[in-house]
Coordinates of C-alpha atoms in Angstrom, one line a residue:
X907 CA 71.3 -93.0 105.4
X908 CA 68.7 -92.5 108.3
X909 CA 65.2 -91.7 107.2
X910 CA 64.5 -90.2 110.6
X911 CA 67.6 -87.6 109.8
X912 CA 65.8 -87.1 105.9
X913 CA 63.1 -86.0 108.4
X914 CA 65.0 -83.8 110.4
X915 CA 66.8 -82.3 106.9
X916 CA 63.4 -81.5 105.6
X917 CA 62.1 -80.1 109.0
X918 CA 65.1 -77.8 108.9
X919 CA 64.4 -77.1 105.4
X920 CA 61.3 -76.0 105.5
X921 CA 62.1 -73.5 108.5
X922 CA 62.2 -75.5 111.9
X923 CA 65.1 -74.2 113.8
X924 CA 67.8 -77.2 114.4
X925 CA 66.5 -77.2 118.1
X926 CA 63.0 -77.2 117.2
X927 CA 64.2 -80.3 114.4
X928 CA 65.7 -82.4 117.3
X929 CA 63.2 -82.3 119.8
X930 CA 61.1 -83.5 117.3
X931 CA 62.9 -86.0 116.6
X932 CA 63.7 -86.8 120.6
X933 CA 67.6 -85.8 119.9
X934 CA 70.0 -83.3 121.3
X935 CA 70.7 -80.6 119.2
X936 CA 74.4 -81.3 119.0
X937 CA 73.5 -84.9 118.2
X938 CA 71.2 -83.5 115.3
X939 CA 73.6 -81.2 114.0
X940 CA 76.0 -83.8 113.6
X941 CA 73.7 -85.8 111.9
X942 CA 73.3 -83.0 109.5
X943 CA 76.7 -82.7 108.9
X944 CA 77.2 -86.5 108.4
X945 CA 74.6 -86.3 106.0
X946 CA 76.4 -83.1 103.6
X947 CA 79.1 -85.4 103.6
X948 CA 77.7 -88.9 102.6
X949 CA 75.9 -86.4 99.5
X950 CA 79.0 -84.7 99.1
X951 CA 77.8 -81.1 99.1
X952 CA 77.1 -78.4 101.7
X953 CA 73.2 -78.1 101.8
X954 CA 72.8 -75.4 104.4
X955 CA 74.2 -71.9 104.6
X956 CA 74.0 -69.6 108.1
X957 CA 72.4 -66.3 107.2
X958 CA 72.3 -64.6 111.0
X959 CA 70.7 -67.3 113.1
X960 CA 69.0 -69.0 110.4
X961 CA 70.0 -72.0 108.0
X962 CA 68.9 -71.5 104.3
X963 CA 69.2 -73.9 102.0
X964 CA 72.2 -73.5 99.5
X965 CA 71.6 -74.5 95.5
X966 CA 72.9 -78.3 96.5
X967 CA 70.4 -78.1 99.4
X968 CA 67.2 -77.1 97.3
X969 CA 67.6 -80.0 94.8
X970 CA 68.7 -82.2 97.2
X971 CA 65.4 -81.4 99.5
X972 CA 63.1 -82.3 95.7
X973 CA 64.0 -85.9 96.0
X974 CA 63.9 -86.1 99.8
X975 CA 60.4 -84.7 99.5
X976 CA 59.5 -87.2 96.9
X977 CA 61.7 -90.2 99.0
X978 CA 59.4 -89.5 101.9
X979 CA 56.3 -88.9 100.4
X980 CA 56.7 -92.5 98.7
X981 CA 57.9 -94.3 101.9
X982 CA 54.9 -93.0 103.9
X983 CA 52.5 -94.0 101.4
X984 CA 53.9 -97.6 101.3
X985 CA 53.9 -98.0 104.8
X986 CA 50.0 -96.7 104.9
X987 CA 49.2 -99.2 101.7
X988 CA 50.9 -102.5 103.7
X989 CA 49.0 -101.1 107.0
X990 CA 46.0 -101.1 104.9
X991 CA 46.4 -104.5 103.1
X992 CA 46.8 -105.8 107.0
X993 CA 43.7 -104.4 108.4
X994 CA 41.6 -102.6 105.8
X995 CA 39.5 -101.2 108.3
X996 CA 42.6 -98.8 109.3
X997 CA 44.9 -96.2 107.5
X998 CA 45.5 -92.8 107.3
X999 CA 42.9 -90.0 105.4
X1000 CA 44.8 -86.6 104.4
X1001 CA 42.6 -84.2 104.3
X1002 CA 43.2 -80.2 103.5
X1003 CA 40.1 -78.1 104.0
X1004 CA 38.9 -74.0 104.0
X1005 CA 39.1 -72.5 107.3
X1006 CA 35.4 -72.2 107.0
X1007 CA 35.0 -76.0 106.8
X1008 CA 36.5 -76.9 110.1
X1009 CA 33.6 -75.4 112.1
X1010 CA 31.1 -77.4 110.9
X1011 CA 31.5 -79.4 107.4
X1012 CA 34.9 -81.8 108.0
X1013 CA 33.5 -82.2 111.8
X1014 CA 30.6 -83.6 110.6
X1015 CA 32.0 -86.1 107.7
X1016 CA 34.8 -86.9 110.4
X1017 CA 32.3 -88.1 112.9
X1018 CA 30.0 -90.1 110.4
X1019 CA 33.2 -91.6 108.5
X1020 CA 34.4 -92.8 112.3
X1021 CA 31.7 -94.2 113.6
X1022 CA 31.6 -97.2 110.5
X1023 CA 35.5 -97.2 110.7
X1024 CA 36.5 -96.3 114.1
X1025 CA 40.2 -97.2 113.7
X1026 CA 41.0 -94.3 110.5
X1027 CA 43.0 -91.6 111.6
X1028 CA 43.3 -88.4 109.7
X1029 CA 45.8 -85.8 109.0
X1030 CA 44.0 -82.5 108.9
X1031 CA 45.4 -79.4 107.3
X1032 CA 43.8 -75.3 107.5
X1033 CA 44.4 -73.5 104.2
X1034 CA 42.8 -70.7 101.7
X1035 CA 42.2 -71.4 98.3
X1036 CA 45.9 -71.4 96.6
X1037 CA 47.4 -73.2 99.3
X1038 CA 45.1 -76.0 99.3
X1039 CA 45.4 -76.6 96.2
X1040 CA 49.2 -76.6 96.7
X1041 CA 48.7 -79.7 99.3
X1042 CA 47.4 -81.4 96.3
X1043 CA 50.7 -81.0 94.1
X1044 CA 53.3 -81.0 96.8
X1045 CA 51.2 -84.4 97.9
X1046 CA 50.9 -83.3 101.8
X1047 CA 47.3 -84.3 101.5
X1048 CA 45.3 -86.8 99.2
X1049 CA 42.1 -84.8 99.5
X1050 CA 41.2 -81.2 99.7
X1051 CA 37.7 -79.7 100.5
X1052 CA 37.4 -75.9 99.0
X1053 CA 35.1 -73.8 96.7
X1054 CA 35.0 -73.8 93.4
X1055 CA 36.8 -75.7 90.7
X1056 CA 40.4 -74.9 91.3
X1057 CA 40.8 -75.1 87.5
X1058 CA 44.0 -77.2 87.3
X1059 CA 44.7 -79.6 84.6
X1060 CA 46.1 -82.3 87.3
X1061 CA 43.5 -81.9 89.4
X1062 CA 39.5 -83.4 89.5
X1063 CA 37.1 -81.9 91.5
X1064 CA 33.3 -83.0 92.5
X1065 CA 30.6 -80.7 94.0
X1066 CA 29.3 -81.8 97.4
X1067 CA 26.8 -79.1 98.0
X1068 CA 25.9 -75.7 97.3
X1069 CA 26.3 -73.3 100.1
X1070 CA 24.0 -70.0 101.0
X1071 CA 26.4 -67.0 101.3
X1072 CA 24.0 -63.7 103.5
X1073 CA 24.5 -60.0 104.2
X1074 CA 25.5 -60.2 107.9
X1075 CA 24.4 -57.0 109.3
X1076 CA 24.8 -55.9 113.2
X1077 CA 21.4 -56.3 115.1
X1078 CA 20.6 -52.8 115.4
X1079 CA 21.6 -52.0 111.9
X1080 CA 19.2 -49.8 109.5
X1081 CA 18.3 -52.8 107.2
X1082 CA 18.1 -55.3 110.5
X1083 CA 15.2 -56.0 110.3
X1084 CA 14.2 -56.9 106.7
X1085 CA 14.5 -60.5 105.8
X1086 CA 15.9 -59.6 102.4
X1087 CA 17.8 -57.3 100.9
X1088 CA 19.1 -56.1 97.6
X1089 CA 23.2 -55.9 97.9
X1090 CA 23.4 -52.8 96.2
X1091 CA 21.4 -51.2 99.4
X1092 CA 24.4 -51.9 101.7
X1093 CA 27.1 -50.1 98.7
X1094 CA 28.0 -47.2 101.1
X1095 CA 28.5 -49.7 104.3
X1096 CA 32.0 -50.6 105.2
X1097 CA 32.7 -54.2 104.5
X1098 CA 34.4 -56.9 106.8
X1099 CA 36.1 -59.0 104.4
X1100 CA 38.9 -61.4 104.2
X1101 CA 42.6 -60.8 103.3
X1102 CA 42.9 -61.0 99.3
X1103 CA 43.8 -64.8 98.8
X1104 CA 40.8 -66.1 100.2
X1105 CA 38.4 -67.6 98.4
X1106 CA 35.5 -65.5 100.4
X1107 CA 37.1 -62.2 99.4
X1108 CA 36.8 -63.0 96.1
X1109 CA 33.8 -63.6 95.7
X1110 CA 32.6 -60.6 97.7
X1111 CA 34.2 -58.5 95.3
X1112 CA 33.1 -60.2 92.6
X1113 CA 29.4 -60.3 93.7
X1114 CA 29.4 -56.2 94.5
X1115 CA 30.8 -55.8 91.4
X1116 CA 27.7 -57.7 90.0
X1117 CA 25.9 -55.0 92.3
X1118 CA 27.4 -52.3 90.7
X1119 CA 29.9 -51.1 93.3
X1120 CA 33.2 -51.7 95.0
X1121 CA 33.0 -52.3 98.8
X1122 CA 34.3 -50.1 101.1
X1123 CA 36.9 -51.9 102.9
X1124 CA 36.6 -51.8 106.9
X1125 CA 38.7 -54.3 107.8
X1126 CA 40.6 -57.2 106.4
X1127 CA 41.0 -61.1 109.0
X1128 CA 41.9 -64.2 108.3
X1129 CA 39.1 -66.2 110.2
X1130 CA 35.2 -66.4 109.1
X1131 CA 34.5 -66.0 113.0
X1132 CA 36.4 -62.9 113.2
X1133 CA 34.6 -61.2 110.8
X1134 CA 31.0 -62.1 112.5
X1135 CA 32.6 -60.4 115.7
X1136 CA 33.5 -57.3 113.9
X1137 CA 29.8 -57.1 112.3
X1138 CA 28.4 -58.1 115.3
X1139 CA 30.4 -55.6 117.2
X1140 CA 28.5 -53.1 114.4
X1141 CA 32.0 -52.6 112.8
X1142 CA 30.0 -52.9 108.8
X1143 CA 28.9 -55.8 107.2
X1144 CA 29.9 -59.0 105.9
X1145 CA 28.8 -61.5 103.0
X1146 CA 29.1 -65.0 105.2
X1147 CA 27.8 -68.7 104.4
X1148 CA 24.8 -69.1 106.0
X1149 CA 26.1 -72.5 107.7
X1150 CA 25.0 -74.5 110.7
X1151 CA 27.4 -73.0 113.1
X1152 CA 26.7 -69.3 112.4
X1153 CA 23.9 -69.3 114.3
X1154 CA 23.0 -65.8 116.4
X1155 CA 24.1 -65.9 119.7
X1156 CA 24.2 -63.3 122.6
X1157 CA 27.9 -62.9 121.9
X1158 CA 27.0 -62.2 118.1
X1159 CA 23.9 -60.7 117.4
X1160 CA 23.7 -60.8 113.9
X1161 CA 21.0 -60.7 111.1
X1162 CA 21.3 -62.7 108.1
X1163 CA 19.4 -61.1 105.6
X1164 CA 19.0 -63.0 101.7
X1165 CA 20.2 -61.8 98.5
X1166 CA 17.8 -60.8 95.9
X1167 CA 19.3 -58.9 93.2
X1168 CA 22.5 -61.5 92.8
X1169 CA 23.5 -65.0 93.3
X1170 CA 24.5 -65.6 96.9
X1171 CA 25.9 -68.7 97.3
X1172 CA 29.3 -70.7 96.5
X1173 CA 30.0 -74.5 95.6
X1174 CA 31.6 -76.5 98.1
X1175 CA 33.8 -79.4 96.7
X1176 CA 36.3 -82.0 97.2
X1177 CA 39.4 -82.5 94.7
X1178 CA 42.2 -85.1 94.3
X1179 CA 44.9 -85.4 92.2
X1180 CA 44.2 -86.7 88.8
X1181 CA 46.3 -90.3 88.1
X1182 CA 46.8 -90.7 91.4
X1183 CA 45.2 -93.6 92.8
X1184 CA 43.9 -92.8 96.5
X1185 CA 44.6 -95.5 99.2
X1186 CA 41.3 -97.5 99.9
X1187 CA 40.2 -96.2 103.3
X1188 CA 40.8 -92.4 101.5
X1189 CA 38.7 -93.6 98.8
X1190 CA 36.1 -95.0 101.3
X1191 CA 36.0 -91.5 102.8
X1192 CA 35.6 -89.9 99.3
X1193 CA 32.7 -91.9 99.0
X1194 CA 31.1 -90.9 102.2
X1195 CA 31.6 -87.1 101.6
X1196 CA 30.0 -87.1 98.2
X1197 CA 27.0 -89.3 99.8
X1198 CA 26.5 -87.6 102.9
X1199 CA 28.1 -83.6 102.7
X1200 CA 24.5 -82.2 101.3
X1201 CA 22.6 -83.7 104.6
X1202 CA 25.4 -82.0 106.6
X1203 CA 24.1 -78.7 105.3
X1204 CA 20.5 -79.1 105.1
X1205 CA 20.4 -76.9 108.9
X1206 CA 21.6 -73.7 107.7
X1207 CA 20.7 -69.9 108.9
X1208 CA 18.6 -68.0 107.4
X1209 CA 16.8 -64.7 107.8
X1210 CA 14.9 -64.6 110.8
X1211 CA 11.0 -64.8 110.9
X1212 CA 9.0 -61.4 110.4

């Protein structure tokens, strides 16, 4: 059995098209789907069905694609443990982090990590709150970096820092030009918030709540930065981390303006899956995030001078 063909299987699986699935894996797509074919028969059970265009996975194909997951997950970490017993200075880091993070936070750590081990590569993966967590237990990624304690038995979490969250207001707004603010003042604005799922959303709610009020939903993304456009674009108002790269600019002119009546701010942190023991140059980087994330985010926006 071909493990470049287990590859192809799961690709397939996990809803690449069978063209998509070959070029991947430099074949022709006749070539792959023969593969595929040899591969039911060596198991002994069909493990796609065509529904229109698409292949789905039959009963036989779901539990077959379980131990394929777990085959390949296992073979890839033994082949980054031998690479690492050759040259410890190398290996992989597999790292899941917030949308949020990538603008400023994993750059940062990236840089710093690469610059004492030049050789690392990483494996970076984009995700809200539930799926990140769900990198953890389907092991696509050895780390994650998200808010808040995701509360899971199997996983342990660490606080790297503690992150301002602001009222982003548009620069000609009423309550621009106040360097703080009570949340409860902007009840009958029209908020730019996250889709539900985020972590960010959440908390919004959860802070106006504390503020006595539900906001008024304007509009709902799926990126931080699209949400400064919107407020910037004087669309409503946001509650945003105050982090290094959120900066005013002429293409956002926004005012940050601090929180006085509840707690604006979130905990950043980095998990990993309990009883699993992280390669060594993952470790190494586990180190160097809990050392070094809190100096990342010492530069952070605030409200502007009076």
């Amino acid at each position: 059995m071909d493990l470049q063909v287990l590859r192809s299987f799961q690709a397939v699986a996990d809803g690449a098209t069978v063209t998509e699935a070959a070029a991947r894996a430099r074949l022709t797509q006749p070539a792959l789907s023969r593969a595929l074919n040899r591969l039911e028969e060596e198991v002994g059970a069909e493990l796609f069905q065509r529904v229109g265009r698409v292949l789905r996975l039959t009963p036989a194909g779901r539990v077959f694609k379980e131990h394929v997951d777990t085959l390949l997950d296992h073979y890839d970490r033994g082949r980054r443990a031998v690479a690492e017993v050759v040259d410890p200075d190398a290996g992989v880091v597999s790292l899941a982090f917030l949308h949020t993070m990538g603008t400023w936070l994993v750059p940062r750590l990236v840089t710093g990590f690469r610059q004492a081990f030049p050789q690392v590569r990483f494996e970076l993966h984009q995700d809200g709150e539930a799926g990140l967590t769900r990198h953890l237990l389907d092991a696509t990624a050895d780390l994650i970096i998200t808010s808040d304690d995701p509360g899971h038995p199997l996983i342990t979490w660490r606080r790297l820092l503690v992150e301002p969250l602001w009222l982003a207001v548009p620069a000609r707004h009423r309550l621009s030009g106040r360097r703080r603010v009570r949340l409860a003042e902007a009840a009958e604005e029209p908020f730019i918030v996250l889709k539900p799922g985020y972590g960010l959303r959440g908390l919004t709610e959860h802070l106006c709540h504390e503020a006595g009020f539900a906001p008024r939903v304007g509009f709902e993304g799926e990126e931080v930065q699209t949400l400064r456009g919107l407020v910037a674009a004087g669309l409503g108002v946001s509650l945003l981390p105050a982090s290094p790269d959120a900066a005013p600019t002429p293409d956002f002119p926004i005012r940050y303006l601090e929180l006085t009546d509840v707690r604006g701010a979130r905990d950043i942190g980095v998990a990993w899956l309990r009883g699993r023991t992280l390669p060594p140059v993952t470790h190494r980087f586990l180190d160097h995030a809990l050392r070094t994330a809190a100096d990342a985010a010492r530069v952070v926006v605030g409200p502007e001078p009076e």
